[in-house]
Coordinates of C-alpha atoms in Angstrom, one line a residue:
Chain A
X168 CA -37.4 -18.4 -26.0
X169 CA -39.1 -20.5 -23.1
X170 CA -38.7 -17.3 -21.0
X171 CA -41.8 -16.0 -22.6
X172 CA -42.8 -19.4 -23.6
X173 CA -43.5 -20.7 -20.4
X174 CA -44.5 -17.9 -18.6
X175 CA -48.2 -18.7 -18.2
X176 CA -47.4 -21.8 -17.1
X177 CA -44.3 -21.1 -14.6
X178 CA -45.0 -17.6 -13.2
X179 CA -46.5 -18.5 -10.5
X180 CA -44.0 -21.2 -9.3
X181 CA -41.1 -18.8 -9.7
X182 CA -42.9 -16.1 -8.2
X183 CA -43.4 -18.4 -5.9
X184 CA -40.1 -20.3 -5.3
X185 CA -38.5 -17.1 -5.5
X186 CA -39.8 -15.4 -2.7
X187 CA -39.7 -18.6 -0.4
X188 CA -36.2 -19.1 -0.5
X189 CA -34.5 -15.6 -1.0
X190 CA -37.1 -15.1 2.0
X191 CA -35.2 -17.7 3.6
X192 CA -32.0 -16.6 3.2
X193 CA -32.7 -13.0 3.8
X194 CA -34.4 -13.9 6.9
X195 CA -31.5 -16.6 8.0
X196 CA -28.4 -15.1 6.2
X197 CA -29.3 -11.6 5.9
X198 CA -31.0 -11.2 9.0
X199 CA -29.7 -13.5 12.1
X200 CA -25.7 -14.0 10.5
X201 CA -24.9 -10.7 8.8
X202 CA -25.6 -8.4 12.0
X203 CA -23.4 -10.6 13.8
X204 CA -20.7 -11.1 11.7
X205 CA -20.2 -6.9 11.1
X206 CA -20.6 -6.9 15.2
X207 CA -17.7 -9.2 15.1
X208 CA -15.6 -7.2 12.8
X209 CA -16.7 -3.8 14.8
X210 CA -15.3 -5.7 17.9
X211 CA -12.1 -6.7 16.6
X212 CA -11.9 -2.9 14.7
X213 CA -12.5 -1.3 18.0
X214 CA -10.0 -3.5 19.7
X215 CA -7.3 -2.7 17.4
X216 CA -7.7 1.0 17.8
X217 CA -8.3 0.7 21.9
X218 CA -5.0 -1.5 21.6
X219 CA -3.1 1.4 19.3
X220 CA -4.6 4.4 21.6
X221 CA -3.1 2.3 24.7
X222 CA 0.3 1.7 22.7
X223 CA 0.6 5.2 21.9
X224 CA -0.4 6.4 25.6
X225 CA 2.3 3.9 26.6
X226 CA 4.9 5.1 24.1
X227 CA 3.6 8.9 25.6
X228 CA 4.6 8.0 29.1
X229 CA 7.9 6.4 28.1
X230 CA 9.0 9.4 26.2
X231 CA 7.9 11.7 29.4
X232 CA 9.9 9.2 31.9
X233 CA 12.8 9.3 29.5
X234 CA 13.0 12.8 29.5
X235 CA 12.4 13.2 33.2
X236 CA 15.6 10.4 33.9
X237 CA 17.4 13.0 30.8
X238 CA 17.1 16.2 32.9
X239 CA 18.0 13.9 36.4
X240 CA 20.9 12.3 35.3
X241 CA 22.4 15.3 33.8
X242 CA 21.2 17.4 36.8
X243 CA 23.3 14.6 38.9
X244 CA 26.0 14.7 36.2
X245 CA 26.2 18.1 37.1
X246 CA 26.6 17.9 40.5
X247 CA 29.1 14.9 40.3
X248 CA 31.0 17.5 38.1
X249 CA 30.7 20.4 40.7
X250 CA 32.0 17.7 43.0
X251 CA 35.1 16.8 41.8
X252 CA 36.1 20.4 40.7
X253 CA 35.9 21.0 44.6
X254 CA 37.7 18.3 45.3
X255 CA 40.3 18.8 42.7
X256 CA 40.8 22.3 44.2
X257 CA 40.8 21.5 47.5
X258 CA 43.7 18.9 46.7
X259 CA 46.0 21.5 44.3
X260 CA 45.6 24.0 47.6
X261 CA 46.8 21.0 50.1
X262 CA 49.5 20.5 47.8
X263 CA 50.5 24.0 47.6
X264 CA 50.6 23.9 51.5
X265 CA 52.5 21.2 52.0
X266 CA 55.1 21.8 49.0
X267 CA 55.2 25.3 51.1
X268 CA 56.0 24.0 54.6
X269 CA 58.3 21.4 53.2
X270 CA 60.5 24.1 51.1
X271 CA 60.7 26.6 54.5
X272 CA 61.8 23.2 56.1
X273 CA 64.5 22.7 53.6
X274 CA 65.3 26.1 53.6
X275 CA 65.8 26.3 57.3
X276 CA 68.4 23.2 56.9
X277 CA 70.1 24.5 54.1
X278 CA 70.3 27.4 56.3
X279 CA 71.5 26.0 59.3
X280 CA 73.8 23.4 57.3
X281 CA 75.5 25.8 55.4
X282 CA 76.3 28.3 59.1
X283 CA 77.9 24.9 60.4
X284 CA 80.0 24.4 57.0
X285 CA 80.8 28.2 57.8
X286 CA 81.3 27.1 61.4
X287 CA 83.4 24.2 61.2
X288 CA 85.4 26.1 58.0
X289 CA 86.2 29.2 60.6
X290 CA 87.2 26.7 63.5
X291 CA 89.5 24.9 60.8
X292 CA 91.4 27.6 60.2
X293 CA 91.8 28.8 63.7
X294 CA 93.6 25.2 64.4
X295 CA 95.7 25.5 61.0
X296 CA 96.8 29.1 62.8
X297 CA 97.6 27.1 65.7
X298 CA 99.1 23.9 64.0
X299 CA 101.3 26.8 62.0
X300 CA 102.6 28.8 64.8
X301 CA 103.5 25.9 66.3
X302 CA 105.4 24.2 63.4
X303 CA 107.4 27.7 63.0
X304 CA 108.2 27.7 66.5
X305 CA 109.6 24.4 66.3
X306 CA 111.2 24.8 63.3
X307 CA 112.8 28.5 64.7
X308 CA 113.8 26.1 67.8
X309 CA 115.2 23.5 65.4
X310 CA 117.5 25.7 63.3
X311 CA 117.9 29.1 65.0
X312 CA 117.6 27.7 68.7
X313 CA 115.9 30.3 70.0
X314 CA 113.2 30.0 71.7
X315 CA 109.9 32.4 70.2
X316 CA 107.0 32.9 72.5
X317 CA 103.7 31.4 71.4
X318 CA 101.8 34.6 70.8
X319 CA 104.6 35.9 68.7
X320 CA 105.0 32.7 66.6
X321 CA 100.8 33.2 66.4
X322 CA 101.0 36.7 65.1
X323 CA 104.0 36.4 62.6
X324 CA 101.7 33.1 61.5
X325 CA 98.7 35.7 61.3
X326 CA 100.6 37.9 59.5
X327 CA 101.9 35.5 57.1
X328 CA 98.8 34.1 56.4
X329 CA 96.8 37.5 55.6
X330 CA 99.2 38.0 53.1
X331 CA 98.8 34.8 51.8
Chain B
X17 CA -35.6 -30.4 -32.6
X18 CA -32.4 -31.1 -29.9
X19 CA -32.1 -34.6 -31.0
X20 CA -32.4 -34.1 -34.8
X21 CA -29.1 -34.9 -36.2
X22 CA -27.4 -34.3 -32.7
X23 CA -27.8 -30.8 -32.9
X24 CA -27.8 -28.4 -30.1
X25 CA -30.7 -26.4 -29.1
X26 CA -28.9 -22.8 -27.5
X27 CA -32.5 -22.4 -25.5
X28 CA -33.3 -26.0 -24.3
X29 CA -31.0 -24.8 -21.2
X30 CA -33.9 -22.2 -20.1
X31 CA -36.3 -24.9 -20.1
X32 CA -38.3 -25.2 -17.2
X33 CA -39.5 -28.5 -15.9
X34 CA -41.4 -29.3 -12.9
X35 CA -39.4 -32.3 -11.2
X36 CA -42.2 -33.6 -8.7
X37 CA -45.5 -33.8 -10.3
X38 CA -46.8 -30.9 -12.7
X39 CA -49.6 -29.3 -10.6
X40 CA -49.5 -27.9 -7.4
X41 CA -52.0 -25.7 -7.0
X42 CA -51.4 -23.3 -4.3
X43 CA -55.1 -21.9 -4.5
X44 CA -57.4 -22.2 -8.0
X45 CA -55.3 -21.6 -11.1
X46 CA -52.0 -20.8 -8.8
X47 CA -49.5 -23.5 -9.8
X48 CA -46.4 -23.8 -7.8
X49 CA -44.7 -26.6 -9.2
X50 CA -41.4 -27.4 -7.7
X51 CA -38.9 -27.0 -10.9
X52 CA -35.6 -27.0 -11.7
X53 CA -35.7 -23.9 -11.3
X54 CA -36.9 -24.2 -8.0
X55 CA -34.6 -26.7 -7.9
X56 CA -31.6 -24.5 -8.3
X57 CA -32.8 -21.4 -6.5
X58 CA -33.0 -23.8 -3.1
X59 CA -29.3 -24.9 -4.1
X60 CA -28.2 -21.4 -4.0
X61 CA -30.2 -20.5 -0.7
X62 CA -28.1 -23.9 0.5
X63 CA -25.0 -22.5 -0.7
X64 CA -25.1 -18.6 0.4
X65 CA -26.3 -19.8 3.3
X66 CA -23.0 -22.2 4.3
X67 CA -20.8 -20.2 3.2
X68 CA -22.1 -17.4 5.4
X69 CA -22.5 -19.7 8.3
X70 CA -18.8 -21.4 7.5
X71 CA -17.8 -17.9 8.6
X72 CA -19.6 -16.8 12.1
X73 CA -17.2 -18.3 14.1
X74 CA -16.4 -14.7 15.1
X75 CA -13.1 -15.2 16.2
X76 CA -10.6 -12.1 17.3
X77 CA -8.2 -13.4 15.1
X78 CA -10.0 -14.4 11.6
X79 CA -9.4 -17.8 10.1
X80 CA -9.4 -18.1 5.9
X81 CA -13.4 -18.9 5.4
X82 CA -14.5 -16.0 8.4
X83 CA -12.0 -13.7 6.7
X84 CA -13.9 -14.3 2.9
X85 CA -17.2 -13.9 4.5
X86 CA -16.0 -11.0 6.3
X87 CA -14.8 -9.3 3.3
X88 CA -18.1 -9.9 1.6
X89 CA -19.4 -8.4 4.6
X90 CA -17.5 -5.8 4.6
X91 CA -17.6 -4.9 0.7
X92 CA -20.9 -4.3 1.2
X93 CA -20.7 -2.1 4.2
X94 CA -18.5 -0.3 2.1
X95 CA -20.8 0.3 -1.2
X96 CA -23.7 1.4 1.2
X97 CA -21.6 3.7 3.2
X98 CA -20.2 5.3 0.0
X99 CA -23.4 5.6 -1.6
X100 CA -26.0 6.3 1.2
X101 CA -23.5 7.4 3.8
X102 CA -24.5 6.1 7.9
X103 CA -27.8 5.6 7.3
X104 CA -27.1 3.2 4.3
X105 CA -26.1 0.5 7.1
X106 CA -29.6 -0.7 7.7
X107 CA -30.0 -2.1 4.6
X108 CA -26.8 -4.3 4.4
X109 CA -28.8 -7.5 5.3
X110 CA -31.0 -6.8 2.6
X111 CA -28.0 -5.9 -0.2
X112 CA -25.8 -9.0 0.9
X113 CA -28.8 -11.2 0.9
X114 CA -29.5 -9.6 -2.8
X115 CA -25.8 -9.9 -3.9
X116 CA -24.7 -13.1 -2.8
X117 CA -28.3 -14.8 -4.1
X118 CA -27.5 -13.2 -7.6
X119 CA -23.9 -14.2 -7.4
X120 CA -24.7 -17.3 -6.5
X121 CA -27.0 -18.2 -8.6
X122 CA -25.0 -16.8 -11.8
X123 CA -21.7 -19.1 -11.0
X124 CA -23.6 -21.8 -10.7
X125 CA -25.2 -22.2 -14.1
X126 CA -21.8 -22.0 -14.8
X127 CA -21.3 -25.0 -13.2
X128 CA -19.9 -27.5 -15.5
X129 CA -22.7 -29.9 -13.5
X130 CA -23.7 -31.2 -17.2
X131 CA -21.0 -34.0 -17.1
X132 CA -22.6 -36.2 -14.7
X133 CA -25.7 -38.0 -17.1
X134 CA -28.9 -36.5 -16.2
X135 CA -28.3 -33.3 -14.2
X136 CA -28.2 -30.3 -16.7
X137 CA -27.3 -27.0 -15.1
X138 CA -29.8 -23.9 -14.8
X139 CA -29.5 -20.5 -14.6
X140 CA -32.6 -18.8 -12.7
X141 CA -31.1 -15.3 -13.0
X142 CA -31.4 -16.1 -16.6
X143 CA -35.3 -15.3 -16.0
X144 CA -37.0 -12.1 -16.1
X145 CA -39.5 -13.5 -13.8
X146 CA -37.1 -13.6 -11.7
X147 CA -34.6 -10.7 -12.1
X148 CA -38.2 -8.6 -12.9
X149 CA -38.8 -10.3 -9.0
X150 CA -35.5 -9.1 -7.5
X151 CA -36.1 -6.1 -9.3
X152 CA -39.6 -5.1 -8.0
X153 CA -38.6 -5.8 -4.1
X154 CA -35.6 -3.0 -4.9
X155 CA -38.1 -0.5 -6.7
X156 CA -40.6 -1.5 -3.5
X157 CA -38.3 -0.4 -0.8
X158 CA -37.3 2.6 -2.8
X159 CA -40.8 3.6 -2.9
X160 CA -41.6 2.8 0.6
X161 CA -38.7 4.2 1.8
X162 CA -38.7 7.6 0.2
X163 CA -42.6 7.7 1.0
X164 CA -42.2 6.8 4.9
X165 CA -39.5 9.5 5.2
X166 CA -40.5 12.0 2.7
X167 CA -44.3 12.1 2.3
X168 CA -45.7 13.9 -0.9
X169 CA -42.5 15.7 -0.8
X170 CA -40.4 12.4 -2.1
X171 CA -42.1 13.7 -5.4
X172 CA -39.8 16.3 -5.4
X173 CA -37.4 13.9 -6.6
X174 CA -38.4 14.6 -10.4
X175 CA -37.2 17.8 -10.1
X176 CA -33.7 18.2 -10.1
X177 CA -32.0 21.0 -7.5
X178 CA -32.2 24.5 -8.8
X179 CA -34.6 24.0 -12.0
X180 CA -36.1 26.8 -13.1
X181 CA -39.2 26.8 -13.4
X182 CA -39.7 26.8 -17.2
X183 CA -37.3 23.7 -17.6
X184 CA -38.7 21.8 -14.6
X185 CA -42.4 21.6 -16.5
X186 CA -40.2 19.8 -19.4
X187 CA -37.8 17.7 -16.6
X188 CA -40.4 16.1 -14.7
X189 CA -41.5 14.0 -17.2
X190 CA -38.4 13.0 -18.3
X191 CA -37.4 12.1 -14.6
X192 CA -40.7 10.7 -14.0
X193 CA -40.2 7.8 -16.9
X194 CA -36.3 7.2 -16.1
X195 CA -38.0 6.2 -12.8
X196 CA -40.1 4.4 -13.2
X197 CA -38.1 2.4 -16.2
X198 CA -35.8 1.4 -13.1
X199 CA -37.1 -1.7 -12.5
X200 CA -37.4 -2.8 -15.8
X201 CA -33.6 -1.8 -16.6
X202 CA -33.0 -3.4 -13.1
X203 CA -34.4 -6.7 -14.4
X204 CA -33.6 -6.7 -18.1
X205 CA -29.8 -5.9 -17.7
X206 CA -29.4 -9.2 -15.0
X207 CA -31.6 -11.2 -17.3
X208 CA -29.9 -10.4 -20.9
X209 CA -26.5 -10.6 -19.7
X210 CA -27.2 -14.5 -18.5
X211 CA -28.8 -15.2 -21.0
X212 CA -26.9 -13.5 -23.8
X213 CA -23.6 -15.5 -22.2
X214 CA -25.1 -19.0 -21.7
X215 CA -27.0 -18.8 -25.4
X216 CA -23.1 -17.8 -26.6
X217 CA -21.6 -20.6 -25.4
X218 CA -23.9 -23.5 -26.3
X219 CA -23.7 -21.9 -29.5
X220 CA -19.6 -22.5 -29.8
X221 CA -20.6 -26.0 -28.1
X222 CA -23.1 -26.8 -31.4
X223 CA -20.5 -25.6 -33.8
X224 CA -18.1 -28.2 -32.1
X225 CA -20.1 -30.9 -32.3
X226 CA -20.9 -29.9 -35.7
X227 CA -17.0 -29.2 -36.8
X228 CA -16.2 -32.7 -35.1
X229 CA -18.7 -34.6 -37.1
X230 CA -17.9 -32.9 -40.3
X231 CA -14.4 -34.5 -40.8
X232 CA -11.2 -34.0 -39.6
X233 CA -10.4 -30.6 -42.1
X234 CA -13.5 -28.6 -40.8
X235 CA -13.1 -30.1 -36.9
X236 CA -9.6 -28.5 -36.9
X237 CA -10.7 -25.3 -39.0
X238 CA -13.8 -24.6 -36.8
X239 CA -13.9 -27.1 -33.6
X240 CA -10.7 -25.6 -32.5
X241 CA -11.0 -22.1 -32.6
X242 CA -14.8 -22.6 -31.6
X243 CA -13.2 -24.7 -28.3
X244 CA -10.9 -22.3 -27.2
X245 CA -13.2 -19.2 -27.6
X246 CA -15.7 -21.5 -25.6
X247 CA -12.8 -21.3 -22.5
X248 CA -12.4 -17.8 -23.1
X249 CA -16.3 -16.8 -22.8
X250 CA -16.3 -19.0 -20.0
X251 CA -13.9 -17.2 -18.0
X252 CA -15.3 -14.1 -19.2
X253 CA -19.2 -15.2 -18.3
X254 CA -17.3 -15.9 -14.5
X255 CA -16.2 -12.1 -14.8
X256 CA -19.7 -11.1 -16.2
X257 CA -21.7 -13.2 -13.4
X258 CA -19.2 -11.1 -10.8
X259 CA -20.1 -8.0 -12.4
X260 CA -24.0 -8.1 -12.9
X261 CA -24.4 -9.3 -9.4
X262 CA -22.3 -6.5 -8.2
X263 CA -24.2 -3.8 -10.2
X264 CA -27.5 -5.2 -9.3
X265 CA -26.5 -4.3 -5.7
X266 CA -25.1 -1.2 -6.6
X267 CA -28.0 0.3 -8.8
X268 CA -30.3 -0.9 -5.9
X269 CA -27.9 1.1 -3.3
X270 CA -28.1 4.1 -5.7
X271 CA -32.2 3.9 -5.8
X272 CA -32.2 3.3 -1.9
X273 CA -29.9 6.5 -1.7
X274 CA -32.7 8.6 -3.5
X275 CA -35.2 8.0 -1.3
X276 CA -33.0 8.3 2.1
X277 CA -31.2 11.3 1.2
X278 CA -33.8 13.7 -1.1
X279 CA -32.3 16.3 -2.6

């Protein structure tokens, strides 16, 4: 085994070699690149989580404004609601009003219509009485030549006509 | 002996060879050859090191390469903060550093590098002198730690929570040598487990090469299934270089957690 061979001859030098250049690259890997590169990962570790804590505080205030613009809008809804309710009322009670005057209106005409009707009915009979009375008095003159009076052709027409 | 009758040597691979002149002497009788090994370690220092650097462009949004680098990163963040908890974070650099040169260095004596003449691959976690290395800086900064923080009292780590008296004379001991056998296991498991794998498969390579140049009946009969277990080894030695590199890290995380947080 030229391990144990050797080793008189070669301890030294590997001792030797050894220590020089893992020296070396403990003193430039280990010691001036490792330290940096784990400061670079920290960094970039510690700028992810600052990023996700501002994301989340973001996310935090969205959700408050959100439910600040929930409780506003249905406040508003609310009073849009309250609004138009009012309104509607007021509307139905102008109606009523008006639908009220107008039917008085129409009931005064209706009124006032039908006493003319009963009006102009009473004068048209009086002047069928009078259109009568003197028909019989010209028909008495025609056929019985006798000349009646005017009240007395009016009464017997009176007469007549009550009994109908 | 590797180029008697064409046959494969399963050790040659651990070979070391100095590449630049045998003998340099550091101070008397200190030889620090540059080797392959050497060789190979400063390829893996090359390696961990671009591929880390590939990935500090640190932008907000990660591109592919800074998001591997930052999962390596990361993974390792992870095992220390499971296992130590906050204070484990200190000691990333040193883990990553620890993980990625093992891992490194595992997959690339994997490297099928062997097919362009005259590089051959090496496998410098296949050492003990150098896991038993990696190994002693762990058990060091275990010691150190738990000392600094502790004082005498880190001793109190050989006796479990609520031990009795009577039974803590006989635990002690017992947790005394698991400790101190630490390093050792640290070092050995790393070391056999290379090993072990690369011997394996040079192994099923030399009873190729044997099967192919005994005929056509035995290729068939043994170069074939040899061949095909050689892929699946391979992809398991990629698992295996994954693993050991990872457990290295973790054991050392486990140690580091006895000394930060005594009982």
């Amino acid at each position: 085994m030229p391990q144990i061979v050797q080793i008189a001859d070669t301890l030294s030098s590997q001792v030797f070699w050894l220590l020089v250049f893992f020296g070396l690259t403990f003193l430039v890997v280990g010691l001036g690149m490792v330290p940096k590169i784990m400061g670079t990962v920290e960094l970039r570790d510690q700028q992810i989580s600052g990023d996700l804590a501002a994301a989340q505080a973001a996310r935090d205030a969205a959700d408050s404004e959100e439910a600040a613009w929930r409780k506003r809008e249905n406040e508003n809804r609310a009073a849009a609601q309250a609004v138009v309710a009012e309104a509607k009322g007021a509307a139905t009670k102008a109606n009523e009003a008006k639908l009220a005057e107008a039917q008085t209106r129409l009931d005064a005409r209706l009124a006032e219509a039908e006493a003319g009707i009963d009006a102009a009915r009473s004068s048209a009979l009086a002047e069928i009485e009078d259109v009568a009375a003197d028909a019989a008095r010209d028909i008495v003159a025609r056929i019985a030549g006798a000349d009646v009076e005017p009240a007395a052709a009016q009464a017997a027409v009176k007469e007549v006509m009550a009994h109908g | 002996m590797a180029a008697e009758e064409g046959k494969v040597d399963p050790m040659k691979q651990f070979t070391i060879e100095p590449l630049f002149g045998s003998n340099w002497q550091l101070a008397d009788g200190l030889n620090i050859a540059f080797t392959n090994s050497a060789l190979w370690m400063a390829v893996t220092a090359v390696l961990v090191t671009a591929f880390v650097a590939g990935g500090m462009q640190r932008q907000v949004v990660p591109g592919r390469w800074q998001m591997a680098v930052e999962s390596m990163t990361g993974f390792i963040d992870d095992l220390l903060e499971a296992n130590v908890g906050k204070a484990g974070r200190k000691y990333v650099p040193y883990i990553f550093t620890l993980f990625m040169f093992i891992l490194f260095g595992n997959l690339l004596g994997l490297v099928p590098v062997g097919l362009i003449p005259g590089v051959h691959a090496f496998t410098f976690t296949s050492h003990f002198t150098v896991t038993g290395v990696l190994a002693l800086m762990s058990f060091a900064i275990v010691l150190v730690v738990g000392f600094a923080k502790h004082g005498l009292h880190f001793f109190s780590l050989f006796v479990p929570k609520d031990t009795p008296l009577v039974m803590a004379i006989f635990i002690a001991p017992i947790e005394f040598v698991s400790f101190m056998v630490r390093p050792f296991s640290l070092a050995l498991r790393l070391f056999v487990a290379m090993m072990a794998g690369h011997v394996l498969l040079k192994v099923l390579a030399s009873f190729v090469i044997a099967g192919g140049g005994a005929g056509m009946g035995l290729g068939v009969a043994v170069g074939v299934p040899s061949f095909i277990l050689m892929v699946a080894i391979s992809a398991l030695e990629i698992l295996v270089a994954g693993i050991q590199a990872y457990v290295f890290a973790l054991l050392t995380s486990l140690y580091i957690n006895d000394a930060e947080n005594l009982h």
